[in-house]
Amino acid sequence: MLELRALGAGYGKVPVLFDVSLRVERGEAVALLGSNNAGKTTLLRAISGLVRTTSGAILLDGADITGFAYERIVRLGVAHIPEGRHVFPEMTVEDNLLVGATRLAGGDRRRRLREIFEQFPLLEQLRRRAAGSLSGGQQQTMVIARALMSRPALLLADEPSVGLSPVAIDALFDVFAALRRDGTTIVLAEQNAAFSLDLCDRGYVLQRGRITLADDGAQLRSAAGALHEAYLA
Ligand SMILES: Nc1ncnc2c1ncn2[C@@H]1O[C@H](COP(=O)(O)OP(=O)(O)OP(=O)(O)O)[C@@H](O)[C@H]1O
Ligand SMILES: [Mg+2]
């Protein structure tokens, strides 16, 4: 579904990503691991057209989308959950969710909202509340649900577990696990290796803007452990 070929990207004249190649098949959940400043956010933003690429190619379902603007990539079915929770605090949960559906036709938005409420009963209970009054975990669930409102084929999630309590992280895990079961394709960028390795069965380690390991299991876990010791301890 998604293929990066020797991608390079950066900010102005400062290069950040070098020669990044990876593949994500439809229905897979793939972890993108790496310490602070490794380039995880830059990579997700490059895929969704928010950071300009300088070399290489991005293919979505085999079509070259390199250099496409964000809005065009969103229309092709990519949803990006940005780092940090971007909610409209004064607006209700329901209105926050509807913001995610602007890609859909009028009548379809309500239908999609009902589907999302079936999937996230908690959000239905909270629908009239101002988003700013929700807990961090509830807000993160809402932000994920908002991204799903447009029925994306590919979900890019940037550190969704950051800043959440252990209980909220467990609840968030269940949300992602349910998405996986439903067949949503997910790329999950996380410093929290335990979270993403339990969820994903394959992943890549990014270090200083380069992929240093691509694996599915034990090797990835030990590399993530080493990364943790080297950078976070
Ligand atoms: N807007 C920007 N302008 C210039 N440089 C930036 C910008 N955003 C990030 N960088 C640089 O790009 C590099 C990669 O940052 P990035 O945010 O992609 O890493 P990350 O893996 O997401 O880190 P974190 O785990 O802290 O979120 C860093 O050296 C950072 O300083
Ligand atoms: Mg980041």
PDB file of C-alpha atoms and ligand atoms in Angstrom:
ATOM      1  CA  MET A   1       0.000   0.000   0.000  1.00  0.00           C
ATOM      2  CA  LEU A   2       2.814   2.392   0.945  1.00  0.00           C
ATOM      3  CA  GLU A   3       6.330   2.292  -0.368  1.00  0.00           C
ATOM      4  CA  LEU A   4       9.179   4.708   0.292  1.00  0.00           C
ATOM      5  CA  ARG A   5      12.149   4.506  -2.021  1.00  0.00           C
ATOM      6  CA  ALA A   6      15.401   6.081  -0.839  1.00  0.00           C
ATOM      7  CA  LEU A   7      13.558   9.068   0.536  1.00  0.00           C
ATOM      8  CA  GLY A   8      15.412  12.191   1.581  1.00  0.00           C
ATOM      9  CA  ALA A   9      13.763  15.135   3.343  1.00  0.00           C
ATOM     10  CA  GLY A  10      14.607  18.053   5.569  1.00  0.00           C
ATOM     11  CA  TYR A  11      13.857  21.601   6.576  1.00  0.00           C
ATOM     12  CA  GLY A  12      15.296  24.292   4.333  1.00  0.00           C
ATOM     13  CA  LYS A  13      18.915  23.379   3.757  1.00  0.00           C
ATOM     14  CA  VAL A  14      19.072  21.081   6.799  1.00  0.00           C
ATOM     15  CA  PRO A  15      18.734  17.426   5.766  1.00  0.00           C
ATOM     16  CA  VAL A  16      16.979  15.171   8.294  1.00  0.00           C
ATOM     17  CA  LEU A  17      16.078  11.956   6.451  1.00  0.00           C
ATOM     18  CA  PHE A  18      18.572  10.011   4.363  1.00  0.00           C
ATOM     19  CA  ASP A  19      17.852   7.179   1.981  1.00  0.00           C
ATOM     20  CA  VAL A  20      14.764   5.912   3.823  1.00  0.00           C
ATOM     21  CA  SER A  21      13.183   2.875   2.169  1.00  0.00           C
ATOM     22  CA  LEU A  22      10.279   0.939   3.614  1.00  0.00           C
ATOM     23  CA  ARG A  23       7.103  -0.889   2.697  1.00  0.00           C
ATOM     24  CA  VAL A  24       3.735  -1.226   4.371  1.00  0.00           C
ATOM     25  CA  GLU A  25       1.239  -3.770   3.064  1.00  0.00           C
ATOM     26  CA  ARG A  26      -2.514  -3.289   3.259  1.00  0.00           C
ATOM     27  CA  GLY A  27      -3.852  -4.311   6.680  1.00  0.00           C
ATOM     28  CA  GLU A  28      -0.471  -4.233   8.372  1.00  0.00           C
ATOM     29  CA  ALA A  29       0.439  -2.304  11.506  1.00  0.00           C
ATOM     30  CA  VAL A  30       4.056  -1.200  11.280  1.00  0.00           C
ATOM     31  CA  ALA A  31       6.083   0.366  14.092  1.00  0.00           C
ATOM     32  CA  LEU A  32       8.480   3.213  13.500  1.00  0.00           C
ATOM     33  CA  LEU A  33      10.843   3.266  16.464  1.00  0.00           C
ATOM     34  CA  GLY A  34      13.527   5.729  17.356  1.00  0.00           C
ATOM     35  CA  SER A  35      14.733   8.019  20.088  1.00  0.00           C
ATOM     36  CA  ASN A  36      14.305  11.783  20.332  1.00  0.00           C
ATOM     37  CA  ASN A  37      15.124  13.617  17.099  1.00  0.00           C
ATOM     38  CA  ALA A  38      15.582  10.401  15.125  1.00  0.00           C
ATOM     39  CA  GLY A  39      13.286  11.765  12.431  1.00  0.00           C
ATOM     40  CA  LYS A  40      10.020   9.895  13.094  1.00  0.00           C
ATOM     41  CA  THR A  41       7.814  12.982  12.926  1.00  0.00           C
ATOM     42  CA  THR A  42       9.650  14.272   9.866  1.00  0.00           C
ATOM     43  CA  LEU A  43       9.093  10.939   8.125  1.00  0.00           C
ATOM     44  CA  LEU A  44       5.351  10.845   8.827  1.00  0.00           C
ATOM     45  CA  ARG A  45       5.075  14.479   7.739  1.00  0.00           C
ATOM     46  CA  ALA A  46       6.973  13.730   4.537  1.00  0.00           C
ATOM     47  CA  ILE A  47       4.542  10.900   3.731  1.00  0.00           C
ATOM     48  CA  SER A  48       1.516  13.150   4.201  1.00  0.00           C
ATOM     49  CA  GLY A  49       3.016  16.037   2.234  1.00  0.00           C
ATOM     50  CA  LEU A  50       3.699  18.361   5.176  1.00  0.00           C
ATOM     51  CA  VAL A  51       7.487  18.247   4.742  1.00  0.00           C
ATOM     52  CA  ARG A  52       9.054  18.603   1.319  1.00  0.00           C
ATOM     53  CA  THR A  53      11.067  15.645   0.109  1.00  0.00           C
ATOM     54  CA  THR A  54      14.454  16.274  -1.497  1.00  0.00           C
ATOM     55  CA  SER A  55      15.109  12.902  -3.127  1.00  0.00           C
ATOM     56  CA  GLY A  56      13.564   9.479  -3.607  1.00  0.00           C
ATOM     57  CA  ALA A  57       9.918   8.582  -4.111  1.00  0.00           C
ATOM     58  CA  ILE A  58       6.699   7.906  -2.204  1.00  0.00           C
ATOM     59  CA  LEU A  59       4.255   5.425  -3.720  1.00  0.00           C
ATOM     60  CA  LEU A  60       0.696   4.921  -2.539  1.00  0.00           C
ATOM     61  CA  ASP A  61      -0.991   1.860  -4.008  1.00  0.00           C
ATOM     62  CA  GLY A  62       1.711   1.895  -6.659  1.00  0.00           C
ATOM     63  CA  ALA A  63       1.061   5.497  -7.735  1.00  0.00           C
ATOM     64  CA  ASP A  64       3.806   8.072  -7.331  1.00  0.00           C
ATOM     65  CA  ILE A  65       2.599  10.772  -4.919  1.00  0.00           C
ATOM     66  CA  THR A  66       5.987  12.396  -4.311  1.00  0.00           C
ATOM     67  CA  GLY A  67       5.599  16.154  -3.972  1.00  0.00           C
ATOM     68  CA  PHE A  68       1.802  16.100  -3.664  1.00  0.00           C
ATOM     69  CA  ALA A  69       0.307  18.685  -1.296  1.00  0.00           C
ATOM     70  CA  TYR A  70      -1.169  17.549   2.034  1.00  0.00           C
ATOM     71  CA  GLU A  71      -4.804  18.136   0.986  1.00  0.00           C
ATOM     72  CA  ARG A  72      -4.368  15.975  -2.085  1.00  0.00           C
ATOM     73  CA  ILE A  73      -2.793  13.157  -0.073  1.00  0.00           C
ATOM     74  CA  VAL A  74      -5.629  13.318   2.464  1.00  0.00           C
ATOM     75  CA  ARG A  75      -8.107  12.982  -0.411  1.00  0.00           C
ATOM     76  CA  LEU A  76      -6.270   9.810  -1.453  1.00  0.00           C
ATOM     77  CA  GLY A  77      -7.147   8.272   1.916  1.00  0.00           C
ATOM     78  CA  VAL A  78      -4.241   9.075   4.209  1.00  0.00           C
ATOM     79  CA  ALA A  79      -4.992  10.362   7.727  1.00  0.00           C
ATOM     80  CA  HIS A  80      -2.288  11.868   9.910  1.00  0.00           C
ATOM     81  CA  ILE A  81      -2.598  12.031  13.697  1.00  0.00           C
ATOM     82  CA  PRO A  82      -0.085  14.729  14.591  1.00  0.00           C
ATOM     83  CA  GLU A  83       2.295  14.723  17.520  1.00  0.00           C
ATOM     84  CA  GLY A  84       0.600  16.438  20.465  1.00  0.00           C
ATOM     85  CA  ARG A  85      -3.158  16.436  20.717  1.00  0.00           C
ATOM     86  CA  HIS A  86      -4.650  19.043  18.455  1.00  0.00           C
ATOM     87  CA  VAL A  87      -8.201  19.429  19.665  1.00  0.00           C
ATOM     88  CA  PHE A  88     -10.529  22.393  19.374  1.00  0.00           C
ATOM     89  CA  PRO A  89     -11.038  22.794  23.131  1.00  0.00           C
ATOM     90  CA  GLU A  90     -14.112  25.047  23.041  1.00  0.00           C
ATOM     91  CA  MET A  91     -15.965  22.881  20.544  1.00  0.00           C
ATOM     92  CA  THR A  92     -17.980  19.801  21.503  1.00  0.00           C
ATOM     93  CA  VAL A  93     -16.662  16.311  20.935  1.00  0.00           C
ATOM     94  CA  GLU A  94     -19.233  15.851  18.185  1.00  0.00           C
ATOM     95  CA  ASP A  95     -18.164  19.013  16.356  1.00  0.00           C
ATOM     96  CA  ASN A  96     -14.509  18.049  16.697  1.00  0.00           C
ATOM     97  CA  LEU A  97     -15.333  14.722  15.070  1.00  0.00           C
ATOM     98  CA  LEU A  98     -17.274  16.367  12.244  1.00  0.00           C
ATOM     99  CA  VAL A  99     -14.196  18.470  11.413  1.00  0.00           C
ATOM    100  CA  GLY A 100     -12.560  15.187  10.402  1.00  0.00           C
ATOM    101  CA  ALA A 101     -15.320  14.440   7.920  1.00  0.00           C
ATOM    102  CA  THR A 102     -15.086  17.484   5.663  1.00  0.00           C
ATOM    103  CA  ARG A 103     -13.922  15.143   2.885  1.00  0.00           C
ATOM    104  CA  LEU A 104     -17.302  13.359   2.966  1.00  0.00           C
ATOM    105  CA  ALA A 105     -20.579  14.510   1.399  1.00  0.00           C
ATOM    106  CA  GLY A 106     -23.121  16.120   3.766  1.00  0.00           C
ATOM    107  CA  GLY A 107     -25.424  13.156   4.477  1.00  0.00           C
ATOM    108  CA  ASP A 108     -22.510  10.785   4.715  1.00  0.00           C
ATOM    109  CA  ARG A 109     -20.977  12.801   7.564  1.00  0.00           C
ATOM    110  CA  ARG A 110     -23.873  11.980   9.912  1.00  0.00           C
ATOM    111  CA  ARG A 111     -23.806   8.324   8.873  1.00  0.00           C
ATOM    112  CA  ARG A 112     -20.095   8.167   9.542  1.00  0.00           C
ATOM    113  CA  LEU A 113     -20.573   9.859  12.919  1.00  0.00           C
ATOM    114  CA  ARG A 114     -23.059   7.142  13.907  1.00  0.00           C
ATOM    115  CA  GLU A 115     -20.580   4.452  12.857  1.00  0.00           C
ATOM    116  CA  ILE A 116     -17.803   6.110  14.857  1.00  0.00           C
ATOM    117  CA  PHE A 117     -20.069   6.314  17.916  1.00  0.00           C
ATOM    118  CA  GLU A 118     -20.746   2.577  17.582  1.00  0.00           C
ATOM    119  CA  GLN A 119     -17.011   1.967  17.451  1.00  0.00           C
ATOM    120  CA  PHE A 120     -16.261   4.382  20.343  1.00  0.00           C
ATOM    121  CA  PRO A 121     -19.270   4.301  22.724  1.00  0.00           C
ATOM    122  CA  LEU A 122     -17.345   6.450  25.207  1.00  0.00           C
ATOM    123  CA  LEU A 123     -17.273   9.322  22.703  1.00  0.00           C
ATOM    124  CA  GLU A 124     -21.018   9.074  22.221  1.00  0.00           C
ATOM    125  CA  GLN A 125     -21.481   9.535  25.953  1.00  0.00           C
ATOM    126  CA  LEU A 126     -19.213  12.579  25.805  1.00  0.00           C
ATOM    127  CA  ARG A 127     -20.574  14.015  22.551  1.00  0.00           C
ATOM    128  CA  ARG A 128     -21.942  17.272  24.024  1.00  0.00           C
ATOM    129  CA  ARG A 129     -18.931  17.965  26.233  1.00  0.00           C
ATOM    130  CA  ALA A 130     -16.352  20.600  25.316  1.00  0.00           C
ATOM    131  CA  ALA A 131     -13.283  18.744  24.072  1.00  0.00           C
ATOM    132  CA  GLY A 132     -11.048  20.769  26.378  1.00  0.00           C
ATOM    133  CA  SER A 133     -12.806  19.291  29.428  1.00  0.00           C
ATOM    134  CA  LEU A 134     -11.869  15.686  28.510  1.00  0.00           C
ATOM    135  CA  SER A 135      -8.970  13.801  30.077  1.00  0.00           C
ATOM    136  CA  GLY A 136      -5.793  13.345  28.022  1.00  0.00           C
ATOM    137  CA  GLY A 137      -6.687   9.769  27.162  1.00  0.00           C
ATOM    138  CA  GLN A 138     -10.219  10.723  26.125  1.00  0.00           C
ATOM    139  CA  GLN A 139      -8.830  13.527  23.958  1.00  0.00           C
ATOM    140  CA  GLN A 140      -6.402  11.160  22.266  1.00  0.00           C
ATOM    141  CA  THR A 141      -9.220   8.699  21.555  1.00  0.00           C
ATOM    142  CA  MET A 142     -11.218  11.582  20.077  1.00  0.00           C
ATOM    143  CA  VAL A 143      -8.289  12.655  17.890  1.00  0.00           C
ATOM    144  CA  ILE A 144      -7.948   9.094  16.558  1.00  0.00           C
ATOM    145  CA  ALA A 145     -11.691   8.868  15.939  1.00  0.00           C
ATOM    146  CA  ARG A 146     -11.570  12.251  14.152  1.00  0.00           C
ATOM    147  CA  ALA A 147      -8.851  10.907  11.851  1.00  0.00           C
ATOM    148  CA  LEU A 148     -11.039   7.870  11.135  1.00  0.00           C
ATOM    149  CA  MET A 149     -14.068  10.001  10.238  1.00  0.00           C
ATOM    150  CA  SER A 150     -12.777  10.350   6.676  1.00  0.00           C
ATOM    151  CA  ARG A 151     -12.551   6.541   6.296  1.00  0.00           C
ATOM    152  CA  PRO A 152      -8.823   6.598   5.653  1.00  0.00           C
ATOM    153  CA  ALA A 153      -7.104   3.627   4.077  1.00  0.00           C
ATOM    154  CA  LEU A 154      -3.850   4.467   5.840  1.00  0.00           C
ATOM    155  CA  LEU A 155      -3.496   5.888   9.331  1.00  0.00           C
ATOM    156  CA  LEU A 156      -0.246   7.603  10.343  1.00  0.00           C
ATOM    157  CA  ALA A 157      -0.061   8.053  14.125  1.00  0.00           C
ATOM    158  CA  ASP A 158       2.674  10.156  15.724  1.00  0.00           C
ATOM    159  CA  GLU A 159       3.399   9.260  19.384  1.00  0.00           C
ATOM    160  CA  PRO A 160      -0.233   8.836  20.433  1.00  0.00           C
ATOM    161  CA  SER A 161       0.733   7.501  23.886  1.00  0.00           C
ATOM    162  CA  VAL A 162       2.896  10.462  24.934  1.00  0.00           C
ATOM    163  CA  GLY A 163       1.798  12.180  28.125  1.00  0.00           C
ATOM    164  CA  LEU A 164      -0.895   9.644  28.995  1.00  0.00           C
ATOM    165  CA  SER A 165      -1.280   7.798  32.287  1.00  0.00           C
ATOM    166  CA  PRO A 166      -0.623   4.028  32.302  1.00  0.00           C
ATOM    167  CA  VAL A 167      -4.383   3.397  32.524  1.00  0.00           C
ATOM    168  CA  ALA A 168      -5.050   5.681  29.553  1.00  0.00           C
ATOM    169  CA  ILE A 169      -2.239   4.007  27.597  1.00  0.00           C
ATOM    170  CA  ASP A 170      -3.888   0.623  28.173  1.00  0.00           C
ATOM    171  CA  ALA A 171      -7.189   2.010  26.896  1.00  0.00           C
ATOM    172  CA  LEU A 172      -5.446   3.523  23.883  1.00  0.00           C
ATOM    173  CA  PHE A 173      -3.815   0.184  23.173  1.00  0.00           C
ATOM    174  CA  ASP A 174      -7.251  -1.425  23.040  1.00  0.00           C
ATOM    175  CA  VAL A 175      -8.398   1.233  20.556  1.00  0.00           C
ATOM    176  CA  PHE A 176      -5.478   0.476  18.241  1.00  0.00           C
ATOM    177  CA  ALA A 177      -5.865  -3.279  18.676  1.00  0.00           C
ATOM    178  CA  ALA A 178      -9.506  -2.983  17.581  1.00  0.00           C
ATOM    179  CA  LEU A 179      -8.471  -0.925  14.539  1.00  0.00           C
ATOM    180  CA  ARG A 180      -5.973  -3.630  13.639  1.00  0.00           C
ATOM    181  CA  ARG A 181      -8.637  -6.307  13.883  1.00  0.00           C
ATOM    182  CA  ASP A 182     -10.827  -4.245  11.570  1.00  0.00           C
ATOM    183  CA  GLY A 183      -8.027  -4.240   9.003  1.00  0.00           C
ATOM    184  CA  THR A 184      -6.975  -0.581   9.172  1.00  0.00           C
ATOM    185  CA  THR A 185      -3.441  -0.091   7.881  1.00  0.00           C
ATOM    186  CA  ILE A 186      -1.387   1.710  10.513  1.00  0.00           C
ATOM    187  CA  VAL A 187       2.061   3.273  10.733  1.00  0.00           C
ATOM    188  CA  LEU A 188       2.792   4.008  14.376  1.00  0.00           C
ATOM    189  CA  ALA A 189       5.707   6.233  15.375  1.00  0.00           C
ATOM    190  CA  GLU A 190       6.600   5.785  19.027  1.00  0.00           C
ATOM    191  CA  GLN A 191       9.434   6.149  21.491  1.00  0.00           C
ATOM    192  CA  ASN A 192       7.371   3.811  23.680  1.00  0.00           C
ATOM    193  CA  ALA A 193       8.693   0.605  22.113  1.00  0.00           C
ATOM    194  CA  ALA A 194       6.695  -1.705  24.389  1.00  0.00           C
ATOM    195  CA  PHE A 195       3.461  -0.097  23.241  1.00  0.00           C
ATOM    196  CA  SER A 196       4.165  -0.340  19.534  1.00  0.00           C
ATOM    197  CA  LEU A 197       5.887  -3.722  19.531  1.00  0.00           C
ATOM    198  CA  ASP A 198       2.953  -5.311  21.338  1.00  0.00           C
ATOM    199  CA  LEU A 199       0.640  -3.835  18.749  1.00  0.00           C
ATOM    200  CA  CYS A 200       2.648  -4.217  15.545  1.00  0.00           C
ATOM    201  CA  ASP A 201       4.292  -7.362  14.316  1.00  0.00           C
ATOM    202  CA  ARG A 202       6.884  -5.603  12.228  1.00  0.00           C
ATOM    203  CA  GLY A 203       8.824  -2.403  12.411  1.00  0.00           C
ATOM    204  CA  TYR A 204      11.735  -0.190  11.549  1.00  0.00           C
ATOM    205  CA  VAL A 205      14.278   1.534  13.733  1.00  0.00           C
ATOM    206  CA  LEU A 206      15.208   5.052  12.695  1.00  0.00           C
ATOM    207  CA  GLN A 207      18.467   6.568  13.967  1.00  0.00           C
ATOM    208  CA  ARG A 208      19.669   9.995  12.962  1.00  0.00           C
ATOM    209  CA  GLY A 209      17.415   9.991   9.928  1.00  0.00           C
ATOM    210  CA  ARG A 210      18.369   6.567   8.615  1.00  0.00           C
ATOM    211  CA  ILE A 211      16.687   3.167   8.882  1.00  0.00           C
ATOM    212  CA  THR A 212      19.144   1.050  10.839  1.00  0.00           C
ATOM    213  CA  LEU A 213      17.015  -2.043  11.331  1.00  0.00           C
ATOM    214  CA  ALA A 214      13.962  -3.575   9.696  1.00  0.00           C
ATOM    215  CA  ASP A 215      12.645  -6.632  11.454  1.00  0.00           C
ATOM    216  CA  ASP A 216       9.697  -8.473  12.895  1.00  0.00           C
ATOM    217  CA  GLY A 217      10.267  -9.543  16.447  1.00  0.00           C
ATOM    218  CA  ALA A 218      13.066 -10.456  18.796  1.00  0.00           C
ATOM    219  CA  GLN A 219      15.749  -8.452  17.014  1.00  0.00           C
ATOM    220  CA  LEU A 220      13.551  -5.390  16.969  1.00  0.00           C
ATOM    221  CA  ARG A 221      12.789  -5.793  20.658  1.00  0.00           C
ATOM    222  CA  SER A 222      16.437  -6.052  21.630  1.00  0.00           C
ATOM    223  CA  ALA A 223      17.327  -3.105  19.377  1.00  0.00           C
ATOM    224  CA  ALA A 224      14.538  -1.084  20.965  1.00  0.00           C
ATOM    225  CA  GLY A 225      15.879  -2.058  24.396  1.00  0.00           C
ATOM    226  CA  ALA A 226      19.382  -0.943  23.395  1.00  0.00           C
ATOM    227  CA  LEU A 227      18.035   2.324  21.981  1.00  0.00           C
ATOM    228  CA  HIS A 228      16.234   2.920  25.213  1.00  0.00           C
ATOM    229  CA  GLU A 229      19.404   2.380  27.231  1.00  0.00           C
ATOM    230  CA  ALA A 230      21.575   4.439  24.915  1.00  0.00           C
ATOM    231  CA  TYR A 231      19.328   7.471  24.604  1.00  0.00           C
ATOM    232  CA  LEU A 232      16.734   7.523  27.321  1.00  0.00           C
ATOM    233  CA  ALA A 233      18.446   6.067  30.351  1.00  0.00           C
TER     234      ALA A 233
HETATM  235  N1  LIG B   1      10.515  22.593  11.822  1.00  0.00           N
HETATM  236  C1  LIG B   1      11.804  22.196  11.884  1.00  0.00           C
HETATM  237  N2  LIG B   1      12.803  22.971  11.386  1.00  0.00           N
HETATM  238  C2  LIG B   1      14.075  22.570  11.450  1.00  0.00           C
HETATM  239  N3  LIG B   1      14.481  21.397  11.960  1.00  0.00           N
HETATM  240  C3  LIG B   1      13.555  20.586  12.477  1.00  0.00           C
HETATM  241  C4  LIG B   1      12.168  20.937  12.465  1.00  0.00           C
HETATM  242  N4  LIG B   1      11.466  19.937  13.041  1.00  0.00           N
HETATM  243  C5  LIG B   1      12.384  18.997  13.398  1.00  0.00           C
HETATM  244  N5  LIG B   1      13.619  19.388  13.049  1.00  0.00           N
HETATM  245  C6  LIG B   1      14.849  18.593  13.272  1.00  0.00           C
HETATM  246  O1  LIG B   1      14.740  17.374  12.577  1.00  0.00           O
HETATM  247  C7  LIG B   1      15.320  16.311  13.336  1.00  0.00           C
HETATM  248  C8  LIG B   1      14.301  15.187  13.476  1.00  0.00           C
HETATM  249  O2  LIG B   1      13.208  15.647  14.263  1.00  0.00           O
HETATM  250  P1  LIG B   1      11.840  14.855  14.382  1.00  0.00           P
HETATM  251  O3  LIG B   1      10.899  15.736  15.087  1.00  0.00           O
HETATM  252  O4  LIG B   1      11.455  14.323  13.055  1.00  0.00           O
HETATM  253  O5  LIG B   1      12.280  13.625  15.306  1.00  0.00           O
HETATM  254  P2  LIG B   1      11.387  12.629  16.124  1.00  0.00           P
HETATM  255  O6  LIG B   1      11.978  11.281  15.908  1.00  0.00           O
HETATM  256  O7  LIG B   1       9.964  12.798  15.792  1.00  0.00           O
HETATM  257  O8  LIG B   1      11.664  13.071  17.621  1.00  0.00           O
HETATM  258  P3  LIG B   1      10.683  12.998  18.913  1.00  0.00           P
HETATM  259  O9  LIG B   1      10.738  11.581  19.388  1.00  0.00           O
HETATM  260  O10 LIG B   1      11.309  13.941  19.868  1.00  0.00           O
HETATM  261  O11 LIG B   1       9.316  13.405  18.483  1.00  0.00           O
HETATM  262  C9  LIG B   1      15.787  16.920  14.636  1.00  0.00           C
HETATM  263  O12 LIG B   1      17.168  17.144  14.565  1.00  0.00           O
HETATM  264  C10 LIG B   1      15.027  18.219  14.719  1.00  0.00           C
HETATM  265  O13 LIG B   1      15.784  19.186  15.400  1.00  0.00           O
HETATM  266 MG    MG B   2       8.341  13.241  16.850  1.00  0.00          MG
END
